[in-house]
Amino acid sequence: MIAAISAHIALCAFAVAVAAAVAVPAALALADRPSVERPLSALLGALYTIPSLALLAVLVQFVGLGNASVEIALVAYALYAIFRSTVAGVRAIPAEQREVATALGLPSWKRRLRVELPLAIPAILSGLRIATLGSIALATLGGYVGGSGLGAILFTGFALQNRAMLVQGALGVVAIALLAELAFRALERSARRRASA
Amino acid sequence: MTVEAPYALRFDRASVRFPGSPALALDRISLDIAAGELLTIVGASGSGKSTLLRCVNRLVELCDGRIEIDGRDLATFALDPFRRTIGYAIQGVGLFAHLTVAENLALVPETLGWPRARIDARIDEILATVRLDPTVYRKRRPRALSGGQAQRVGIARALMAYPRLLLLDEPFGAVDPILRPQLQAELLDVLRNARTTTLFVTHDVDEALFLGDRIAVIDDGRLRAVGSPRAMLERPPDDSTAALLCGDRLLHEYRLARLATREQPT
C-alpha cells in the first residue's frame, strides 16, 4: 500500500512539475501578448476538455501500456490550469507596480523574475493546487492502462471484486488529495501575505 | 566614484493624444529645464501634469513634437539603460511588497552591475539621507512601514543610483498633511545636496511654491505659465494663474512668508 501511495504521489508530482516548468515561463512570457496567449489558452482548454479515458486510449496506441501514457495525459491536463492561473496572476498585479518596474529600467527578464513572478505566486499556487488535485484523481485511471499507483490497486480490486483493495485504494486517493489541498492552501495563504502591501 | 552631470531638458511642442480621444492630452508644450533645476508642475487633476512627466521616461509616447535631453532627441536613447539614469517615485510609492527595503533599493544598482559592497554602502548612505536608520529599516518589508516612511524609501530608491534626472509624481500625495511640510523640507534638503534635475508634479500649490526653483502651471494639457515662485506670486501672468497660485490676501501673505523661509541661505 505504501509503495502504491508513493508511486501515485511520484506520478502526480512529476507531471505537475513538468507542466509547471512549461506553463509558468510560457505564461510569464505571453501574459502581455494576448494575440499569442489567447489561441494557446484555447488550445490547452480544448486539450483539457478531451475525456480522460479517451485520451488514455489514444495515447496507449502510440506510447503503449504503462506509466508513460499516464504521465503524458497528466501533463496535458495540468498545463491548462497552471498556464491560465499564471496569466491571471500576472494580469492581476497592480498596474502601478508593473509600471514602476518598467520605469526603473529593469530588463524584461528581470521584471518577470524579480517582480512579476513573485507577485503572481499566489495565483500560480492556486493553479498548481487545481492541477495537483486533478492529477491525483486522474492518475487513478492510469491503473486501467497499466500505470502504477493507487489506480492499480483500485482496478485490481474491481477485477477481483476485492472490497478491501477497493476501500484501501479509494481512501488512499482521498487522503493524498486532502493533504495536497491543505498543503497548497497553507502555501497560498503564506504567499498572499508575502505579496500583499 | 564619478557621478554624471544632471540632464538638461527641452520640451519642443511636445504633444500627446491618447488612443480614442479626440482632444490632445498635452498640447504643444515648449519648455526648457536647466541642469540641476527643480521644476514643480502644478495643475488640477486631469490637467496633463503627470502625462508630461511620463513622457520623459517614455511611459507615454509623444504624437508630435520632441523632447531633448542634453540636446539629444529622447527618441534616440536605448530605453531601459536610459530609464536607469532616471529616478522615479510616485504617489502610491510603488515599493514591491515581496522585497525588503534593501532589496527594493538594490534593484537598479544590481542591474547596473555595481559590486555588492558598493550597493550595501549606498543603501546605508541613502537611508541615512532620508532619515531612516539603516540598522532598523534595511530588512523591513513595505507593509511594516508607515506612510511617511514608505514615501522616504520611495524617494531613496529614486535617488539610489545617482540619477541624472528625478521624476517625482505627487510623492507626498498620500501622506498625512501634518507630516507633509516636514517631508517637503527634508526633500528640499536632499535635492539641494544631490543637485539633480528634478520634475516634481503636484496639485498642492503650497508644495509647488515651496519646492520649486520654478513653477510650471498646466491646465487642460497646455502650459499656462512658468516662472519663479516669487515672480508668480508677485506678478502672476494672468488671472487664472493668479487665482490658482495666490488665493485670497491672507493665503497670499502666508505663501510669500513660507517662500521667504525657503529663500533664506542654508
Coordinates of C-alpha atoms in Angstrom, one line a residue:
Chain A
M1 CA 0.0 0.0 0.0
I2 CA 2.8 2.4 1.0
A3 CA 4.5 1.6 -2.3
A4 CA 1.3 2.3 -4.2
I5 CA 0.8 5.7 -2.4
S6 CA 4.4 6.6 -3.1
A7 CA 4.1 5.7 -6.7
H8 CA 0.9 7.7 -7.0
I9 CA 2.4 10.8 -5.5
A10 CA 5.5 10.4 -7.7
L11 CA 3.4 10.1 -10.8
C12 CA 1.4 13.2 -10.0
A13 CA 4.4 15.3 -8.7
F14 CA 6.4 14.6 -11.8
A15 CA 3.5 15.5 -14.1
V16 CA 2.7 18.7 -12.3
A17 CA 6.4 19.7 -12.1
V18 CA 6.8 19.1 -15.9
A19 CA 3.6 21.0 -16.6
A20 CA 4.7 23.9 -14.3
A21 CA 8.2 24.0 -15.9
V22 CA 6.5 24.5 -19.3
A23 CA 3.4 26.6 -18.4
V24 CA 4.8 29.1 -15.9
P25 CA 7.6 30.5 -18.2
A26 CA 5.3 30.4 -21.2
A27 CA 2.5 32.3 -19.3
L28 CA 5.0 34.9 -18.0
A29 CA 6.3 35.5 -21.5
L30 CA 2.9 35.7 -23.1
A31 CA 0.7 37.4 -20.5
D32 CA 1.3 40.7 -22.2
R33 CA 0.8 39.3 -25.7
P34 CA -2.9 38.4 -25.9
S35 CA -2.6 37.7 -29.7
V36 CA -0.5 34.6 -28.8
E37 CA -1.8 33.9 -25.4
R38 CA -5.5 33.6 -26.4
P39 CA -5.0 30.9 -29.1
L40 CA -2.6 29.0 -26.8
S41 CA -5.2 29.1 -24.0
A42 CA -7.9 27.9 -26.3
L43 CA -5.7 25.0 -27.5
L44 CA -4.9 24.0 -23.9
G45 CA -8.5 24.4 -23.0
A46 CA -9.5 22.1 -25.9
L47 CA -7.0 19.6 -24.7
Y48 CA -8.5 19.8 -21.2
T49 CA -12.0 19.0 -22.4
I50 CA -11.0 15.7 -24.0
P51 CA -12.4 12.9 -21.8
S52 CA -9.6 11.3 -19.9
L53 CA -10.3 7.7 -20.8
A54 CA -10.5 8.7 -24.5
L55 CA -7.1 10.4 -24.2
L56 CA -5.5 7.5 -22.4
A57 CA -6.9 5.1 -25.1
V58 CA -5.3 7.2 -27.8
L59 CA -2.0 7.6 -26.0
V60 CA -1.8 3.8 -25.4
Q61 CA -1.9 3.3 -29.2
F62 CA 1.2 5.4 -29.6
V63 CA 3.2 5.1 -26.4
G64 CA 2.0 1.7 -25.2
L65 CA 0.6 0.5 -21.8
G66 CA 2.3 1.8 -18.6
N67 CA 3.3 5.0 -16.8
A68 CA 4.5 6.9 -19.9
S69 CA 0.9 7.2 -21.3
V70 CA -0.4 8.2 -17.9
E71 CA 2.3 10.8 -17.4
I72 CA 1.6 12.4 -20.8
A73 CA -2.1 12.6 -20.1
L74 CA -1.5 14.1 -16.6
V75 CA 0.9 16.7 -18.1
A76 CA -1.6 17.6 -20.8
Y77 CA -4.4 18.2 -18.3
A78 CA -2.2 20.1 -15.8
L79 CA -0.9 22.6 -18.4
Y80 CA -4.2 24.4 -18.8
A81 CA -4.8 25.2 -15.1
I82 CA -1.2 26.3 -14.5
F83 CA -1.0 28.4 -17.6
R84 CA -4.3 30.1 -17.1
S85 CA -3.7 30.9 -13.4
T86 CA -0.2 32.3 -14.1
V87 CA -1.6 34.6 -16.8
A88 CA -4.3 35.7 -14.5
G89 CA -1.8 36.2 -11.7
V90 CA 0.4 38.4 -13.8
R91 CA -2.5 40.4 -15.1
A92 CA -3.8 41.0 -11.5
I93 CA -0.5 42.7 -10.5
P94 CA -1.4 46.3 -9.8
A95 CA -0.6 48.4 -13.0
E96 CA 1.3 50.8 -10.8
Q97 CA 3.8 48.1 -9.7
R98 CA 4.4 46.9 -13.2
E99 CA 4.8 50.5 -14.4
V100 CA 7.4 51.2 -11.7
A101 CA 9.3 48.1 -12.7
T102 CA 9.4 49.4 -16.3
A103 CA 10.3 53.0 -15.2
L104 CA 13.2 51.7 -13.2
G105 CA 14.7 50.4 -16.5
L106 CA 14.8 46.8 -15.3
P107 CA 15.4 44.5 -18.3
S108 CA 12.3 42.4 -19.2
W109 CA 13.7 39.2 -17.9
K110 CA 14.4 40.9 -14.5
R111 CA 10.9 42.4 -14.5
R112 CA 9.5 38.9 -15.0
L113 CA 11.7 37.1 -12.4
R114 CA 12.1 39.7 -9.7
V115 CA 8.7 41.5 -9.8
E116 CA 6.0 39.7 -11.8
L117 CA 6.8 36.1 -10.8
P118 CA 6.9 36.6 -7.1
L119 CA 3.8 38.8 -7.1
A120 CA 1.9 36.2 -9.2
I121 CA 3.0 33.3 -6.9
P122 CA -0.4 33.2 -5.0
A123 CA -2.3 32.7 -8.3
I124 CA 0.3 30.2 -9.6
L125 CA -0.1 28.2 -6.4
S126 CA -3.8 28.2 -6.9
G127 CA -3.3 26.8 -10.4
L128 CA -0.8 24.2 -9.0
R129 CA -3.4 23.1 -6.4
I130 CA -6.1 22.6 -9.1
A131 CA -3.7 20.8 -11.3
T132 CA -2.4 18.6 -8.5
L133 CA -5.9 17.6 -7.3
G134 CA -6.9 16.9 -10.9
S135 CA -3.8 14.8 -11.4
I136 CA -4.4 12.8 -8.2
A137 CA -7.9 11.9 -9.4
L138 CA -6.9 11.3 -13.0
A139 CA -3.9 9.1 -12.1
T140 CA -6.2 6.5 -10.6
L141 CA -7.5 5.9 -14.2
G142 CA -3.9 5.1 -15.1
G143 CA -4.4 1.8 -13.4
Y144 CA -6.6 0.9 -16.4
V145 CA -3.8 1.3 -18.8
G146 CA -1.1 -0.4 -16.8
G147 CA 0.0 2.6 -14.7
S148 CA 1.3 2.2 -11.2
G149 CA 0.0 3.9 -8.1
L150 CA -3.3 3.6 -6.3
G151 CA -5.1 3.2 -9.7
A152 CA -3.5 -0.3 -10.0
I153 CA -4.9 -1.3 -6.6
L154 CA -8.4 0.1 -7.5
F155 CA -8.6 -1.7 -10.9
T156 CA -7.2 -4.9 -9.4
G157 CA -9.9 -4.6 -6.7
F158 CA -12.5 -4.2 -9.4
A159 CA -11.3 -7.2 -11.3
L160 CA -11.1 -9.4 -8.2
Q161 CA -14.2 -8.0 -6.6
N162 CA -12.0 -7.4 -3.6
R163 CA -13.7 -4.8 -1.4
A164 CA -10.7 -4.4 0.9
M165 CA -8.5 -3.4 -2.0
L166 CA -11.2 -1.0 -3.3
V167 CA -11.6 0.7 0.0
Q168 CA -7.8 0.9 0.6
G169 CA -7.3 2.4 -2.9
A170 CA -10.1 4.9 -2.5
L171 CA -9.1 6.0 0.9
G172 CA -5.5 6.4 -0.2
V173 CA -6.6 8.7 -3.0
V174 CA -8.8 10.8 -0.7
A175 CA -6.0 11.1 1.9
I176 CA -3.5 12.3 -0.7
A177 CA -6.0 14.7 -2.2
L178 CA -6.9 16.2 1.2
L179 CA -3.3 16.5 2.2
A180 CA -2.4 18.2 -1.1
E181 CA -5.4 20.6 -0.7
L182 CA -4.3 21.5 2.9
A183 CA -0.7 22.0 2.0
F184 CA -1.4 24.2 -1.0
R185 CA -4.0 26.2 0.9
A186 CA -1.3 26.9 3.6
L187 CA 1.3 27.8 0.9
E188 CA -1.2 30.1 -0.8
R189 CA -2.1 31.9 2.4
S190 CA 1.6 32.5 3.2
A191 CA 2.3 33.7 -0.3
R192 CA -0.6 36.1 -0.3
R193 CA 0.6 37.6 3.0
R194 CA 4.1 38.0 1.5
A195 CA 2.9 39.5 -1.8
S196 CA 0.4 42.0 -0.2
A197 CA 1.4 45.6 0.6
Chain B
M1 CA 33.4 57.3 -7.9
T2 CA 32.1 59.6 -10.6
V3 CA 28.6 61.0 -10.6
E4 CA 27.5 62.0 -14.1
A5 CA 26.2 65.6 -14.6
P6 CA 22.5 66.2 -14.4
Y7 CA 20.5 66.3 -17.6
A8 CA 19.1 69.5 -19.1
L9 CA 15.7 69.0 -20.8
R10 CA 13.9 70.8 -23.6
F11 CA 10.2 70.2 -24.5
D12 CA 9.7 71.3 -28.0
R13 CA 6.0 71.5 -29.0
A14 CA 5.6 68.1 -27.2
S15 CA 2.1 66.8 -27.8
V16 CA 0.3 63.6 -26.6
R17 CA -3.0 62.2 -27.8
F18 CA -4.4 59.1 -26.1
P19 CA -5.9 56.4 -28.3
G20 CA -9.6 57.1 -28.9
S21 CA -9.5 60.6 -27.6
P22 CA -10.2 63.5 -29.9
A23 CA -8.5 66.1 -27.7
L24 CA -4.8 66.4 -27.0
A25 CA -3.7 65.3 -23.5
L26 CA -0.7 67.6 -24.0
D27 CA -0.9 70.4 -26.4
R28 CA 2.3 71.7 -27.9
I29 CA 4.3 72.1 -24.6
S30 CA 7.5 74.0 -25.1
L31 CA 9.7 74.4 -22.0
D32 CA 13.4 74.4 -21.1
I33 CA 14.7 73.0 -17.8
A34 CA 18.3 73.7 -16.8
A35 CA 20.6 71.1 -15.5
G36 CA 20.2 70.9 -11.7
E37 CA 16.9 72.8 -11.7
L38 CA 13.9 71.8 -9.6
L39 CA 10.8 72.5 -11.6
T40 CA 7.4 71.9 -9.9
I41 CA 4.5 71.3 -12.2
V42 CA 1.2 72.2 -10.8
G43 CA -2.3 71.8 -12.1
A44 CA -5.7 70.3 -11.4
S45 CA -6.5 66.6 -11.7
G46 CA -6.6 65.6 -15.4
S47 CA -4.7 68.7 -16.5
G48 CA -1.9 66.7 -18.0
K49 CA 0.9 67.3 -15.5
S50 CA 1.5 63.6 -14.8
T51 CA 1.4 62.9 -18.6
L52 CA 4.1 65.5 -19.1
L53 CA 6.3 63.7 -16.5
R54 CA 5.6 60.2 -18.0
C55 CA 6.7 61.5 -21.5
V56 CA 10.2 62.0 -20.1
N57 CA 10.7 58.3 -19.2
R58 CA 8.6 57.3 -22.2
L59 CA 5.9 55.6 -20.3
V60 CA 3.8 57.8 -22.6
E61 CA 4.9 58.5 -26.2
L62 CA 4.6 61.8 -28.0
C63 CA 2.3 62.0 -31.0
D64 CA 4.0 65.2 -32.2
G65 CA 6.9 67.5 -31.2
R66 CA 10.0 66.2 -29.4
I67 CA 11.9 66.2 -26.1
E68 CA 15.6 66.7 -26.0
I69 CA 17.9 65.5 -23.2
D70 CA 21.2 67.4 -23.3
G71 CA 20.4 68.4 -26.8
R72 CA 19.8 64.8 -28.0
D73 CA 16.3 63.6 -29.1
L74 CA 14.8 61.4 -26.4
A75 CA 13.5 59.0 -29.0
T76 CA 17.1 58.0 -29.9
F77 CA 18.0 56.7 -26.5
A78 CA 18.1 53.0 -25.7
L79 CA 15.1 52.8 -23.5
D80 CA 16.0 50.6 -20.5
P81 CA 19.6 51.9 -20.0
F82 CA 18.2 55.5 -20.3
R83 CA 15.5 54.8 -17.7
R84 CA 18.2 53.6 -15.3
T85 CA 19.6 57.1 -15.3
I86 CA 16.3 58.5 -14.1
G87 CA 14.9 58.3 -10.6
Y88 CA 11.1 57.8 -10.4
A89 CA 8.8 58.0 -7.5
I90 CA 5.0 58.1 -7.5
Q91 CA 2.2 58.8 -5.1
G92 CA 1.4 55.2 -4.3
V93 CA 5.2 54.8 -3.7
G94 CA 5.3 51.6 -5.9
L95 CA 7.6 49.7 -3.5
F96 CA 7.5 46.0 -4.2
A97 CA 5.7 44.3 -1.4
H98 CA 7.6 41.0 -1.6
L99 CA 11.0 42.7 -1.3
T100 CA 12.6 44.2 1.7
V101 CA 13.6 47.9 1.8
A102 CA 17.2 47.0 1.0
E103 CA 16.1 44.7 -1.9
N104 CA 13.9 47.5 -3.3
L105 CA 16.7 49.9 -3.1
A106 CA 19.2 47.5 -4.7
L107 CA 17.1 46.7 -7.9
V108 CA 18.7 49.4 -10.2
P109 CA 22.3 49.2 -8.9
E110 CA 22.2 45.4 -9.3
T111 CA 21.0 45.9 -12.9
L112 CA 23.9 48.4 -13.4
G113 CA 26.3 45.7 -12.2
W114 CA 27.5 47.5 -9.0
P115 CA 29.6 45.3 -6.7
R116 CA 27.7 44.1 -3.6
A117 CA 29.8 46.1 -1.2
R118 CA 29.1 49.3 -3.0
I119 CA 25.4 48.6 -3.1
D120 CA 25.3 47.9 0.7
A121 CA 27.3 51.0 1.4
R122 CA 25.0 53.1 -0.7
I123 CA 21.9 51.6 0.9
D124 CA 23.1 52.7 4.3
E125 CA 24.1 56.1 3.0
I126 CA 20.8 56.8 1.2
L127 CA 18.6 55.5 4.1
A128 CA 20.5 57.9 6.4
T129 CA 20.0 60.7 3.9
V130 CA 16.2 60.2 4.1
R131 CA 16.5 59.9 7.9
L132 CA 15.8 56.2 8.3
D133 CA 18.1 54.2 10.4
P134 CA 19.6 51.5 8.2
T135 CA 20.0 49.1 11.0
V136 CA 16.3 49.3 11.7
Y137 CA 14.8 49.6 8.2
R138 CA 17.0 47.6 5.8
K139 CA 15.3 44.3 6.3
R140 CA 11.7 45.7 6.8
R141 CA 9.1 44.9 4.2
P142 CA 6.9 47.8 2.8
R143 CA 3.9 46.6 4.8
A144 CA 5.8 47.2 8.0
L145 CA 6.4 50.9 7.1
S146 CA 4.2 53.9 7.9
G147 CA 3.0 56.1 5.0
G148 CA 5.8 58.7 5.6
Q149 CA 8.5 56.0 6.0
A150 CA 7.3 54.3 2.7
Q151 CA 7.5 57.7 0.9
R152 CA 11.0 58.2 2.2
V153 CA 12.0 54.8 0.9
G154 CA 10.4 55.6 -2.4
I155 CA 12.5 58.7 -2.7
A156 CA 15.5 56.9 -1.5
R157 CA 15.0 54.3 -4.3
A158 CA 14.7 57.1 -6.8
L159 CA 18.0 58.6 -5.7
M160 CA 19.8 55.4 -5.1
A161 CA 21.8 55.1 -8.3
Y162 CA 22.8 58.8 -8.6
P163 CA 20.1 59.7 -11.2
R164 CA 20.8 62.4 -13.7
L165 CA 17.1 63.3 -13.6
L166 CA 14.4 62.8 -10.9
L167 CA 10.7 62.4 -11.8
L168 CA 8.5 62.7 -8.8
D169 CA 4.8 62.3 -9.3
E170 CA 2.9 63.6 -6.3
P171 CA 5.2 61.6 -4.0
F172 CA 3.6 63.1 -0.9
G173 CA 0.1 62.9 -2.2
A174 CA -0.9 60.1 0.2
V175 CA 1.0 61.4 3.2
D176 CA -0.7 62.8 6.3
P177 CA -1.0 66.6 6.0
I178 CA 0.7 67.0 9.3
L179 CA 3.8 65.2 8.1
R180 CA 3.9 66.8 4.6
P181 CA 5.7 70.1 5.4
Q182 CA 8.4 68.1 7.3
L183 CA 8.9 65.7 4.3
Q184 CA 8.9 68.7 1.9
A185 CA 11.7 70.4 3.9
E186 CA 13.7 67.1 4.1
L187 CA 13.3 66.6 0.3
L188 CA 14.4 70.1 -0.4
D189 CA 17.5 69.5 1.7
V190 CA 18.2 66.2 -0.1
L191 CA 17.8 67.7 -3.5
R192 CA 20.0 70.7 -2.7
N193 CA 22.7 68.2 -1.9
A194 CA 22.1 65.9 -4.8
R195 CA 21.8 68.7 -7.4
T196 CA 19.8 66.5 -9.7
T197 CA 17.5 68.0 -12.3
T198 CA 14.0 67.3 -10.9
L199 CA 10.5 67.5 -12.2
F200 CA 8.0 67.4 -9.3
V201 CA 4.3 67.1 -10.1
T202 CA 1.8 68.1 -7.5
H203 CA -1.7 69.5 -7.3
D204 CA -0.7 71.2 -4.0
V205 CA 0.0 74.8 -4.7
D206 CA 1.9 75.4 -1.4
E207 CA 4.1 72.4 -2.1
A208 CA 4.8 73.7 -5.7
L209 CA 5.7 77.1 -4.4
F210 CA 7.8 75.9 -1.5
L211 CA 9.9 73.3 -3.5
G212 CA 10.3 74.7 -7.0
D213 CA 13.1 76.8 -8.4
R214 CA 10.5 77.5 -11.0
I215 CA 6.8 76.5 -11.3
A216 CA 5.0 75.4 -14.4
V217 CA 1.2 75.7 -14.4
I218 CA -0.5 73.2 -16.6
D219 CA -4.2 73.4 -17.5
D220 CA -6.2 71.4 -20.0
G221 CA -2.9 70.0 -21.5
R222 CA -1.4 73.4 -22.1
L223 CA 1.4 75.2 -20.4
R224 CA -0.3 78.4 -19.0
A225 CA 2.6 80.0 -17.1
V226 CA 6.2 79.3 -16.0
G227 CA 8.4 81.3 -13.7
S228 CA 10.0 81.5 -10.2
P229 CA 7.7 81.1 -7.2
R230 CA 8.2 84.7 -6.1
A231 CA 7.6 86.1 -9.6
M232 CA 4.5 84.0 -9.9
L233 CA 3.2 85.2 -6.6
E234 CA 4.1 88.8 -7.0
R235 CA 3.3 89.2 -10.7
P236 CA 1.1 86.3 -11.9
P237 CA 1.0 86.5 -15.7
D238 CA -2.8 86.1 -15.9
D239 CA -6.0 86.0 -13.9
S240 CA -6.4 82.2 -13.9
T241 CA -2.8 81.7 -12.7
A242 CA -3.3 84.4 -10.0
A243 CA -6.5 82.6 -8.9
L244 CA -4.7 79.3 -8.7
L245 CA -1.4 80.4 -7.0
C246 CA -2.3 83.5 -5.0
G247 CA -5.6 82.7 -3.3
D248 CA -7.1 85.4 -1.1
R249 CA -5.0 88.1 0.6
L250 CA -4.3 86.0 3.8
L251 CA -3.3 83.0 1.8
H252 CA -1.1 85.1 -0.5
E253 CA 0.7 86.5 2.5
Y254 CA 1.2 83.1 4.1
R255 CA 2.6 81.8 0.8
L256 CA 5.0 84.7 0.5
A257 CA 6.1 84.2 4.1
R258 CA 6.7 80.5 3.6
L259 CA 8.6 81.1 0.4
A260 CA 10.9 83.5 2.4
T261 CA 11.8 80.7 4.8
R262 CA 13.0 78.7 1.8
E263 CA 14.9 81.5 0.3
Q264 CA 16.9 82.1 3.5
P265 CA 20.5 80.9 2.9
T266 CA 21.2 77.5 4.4

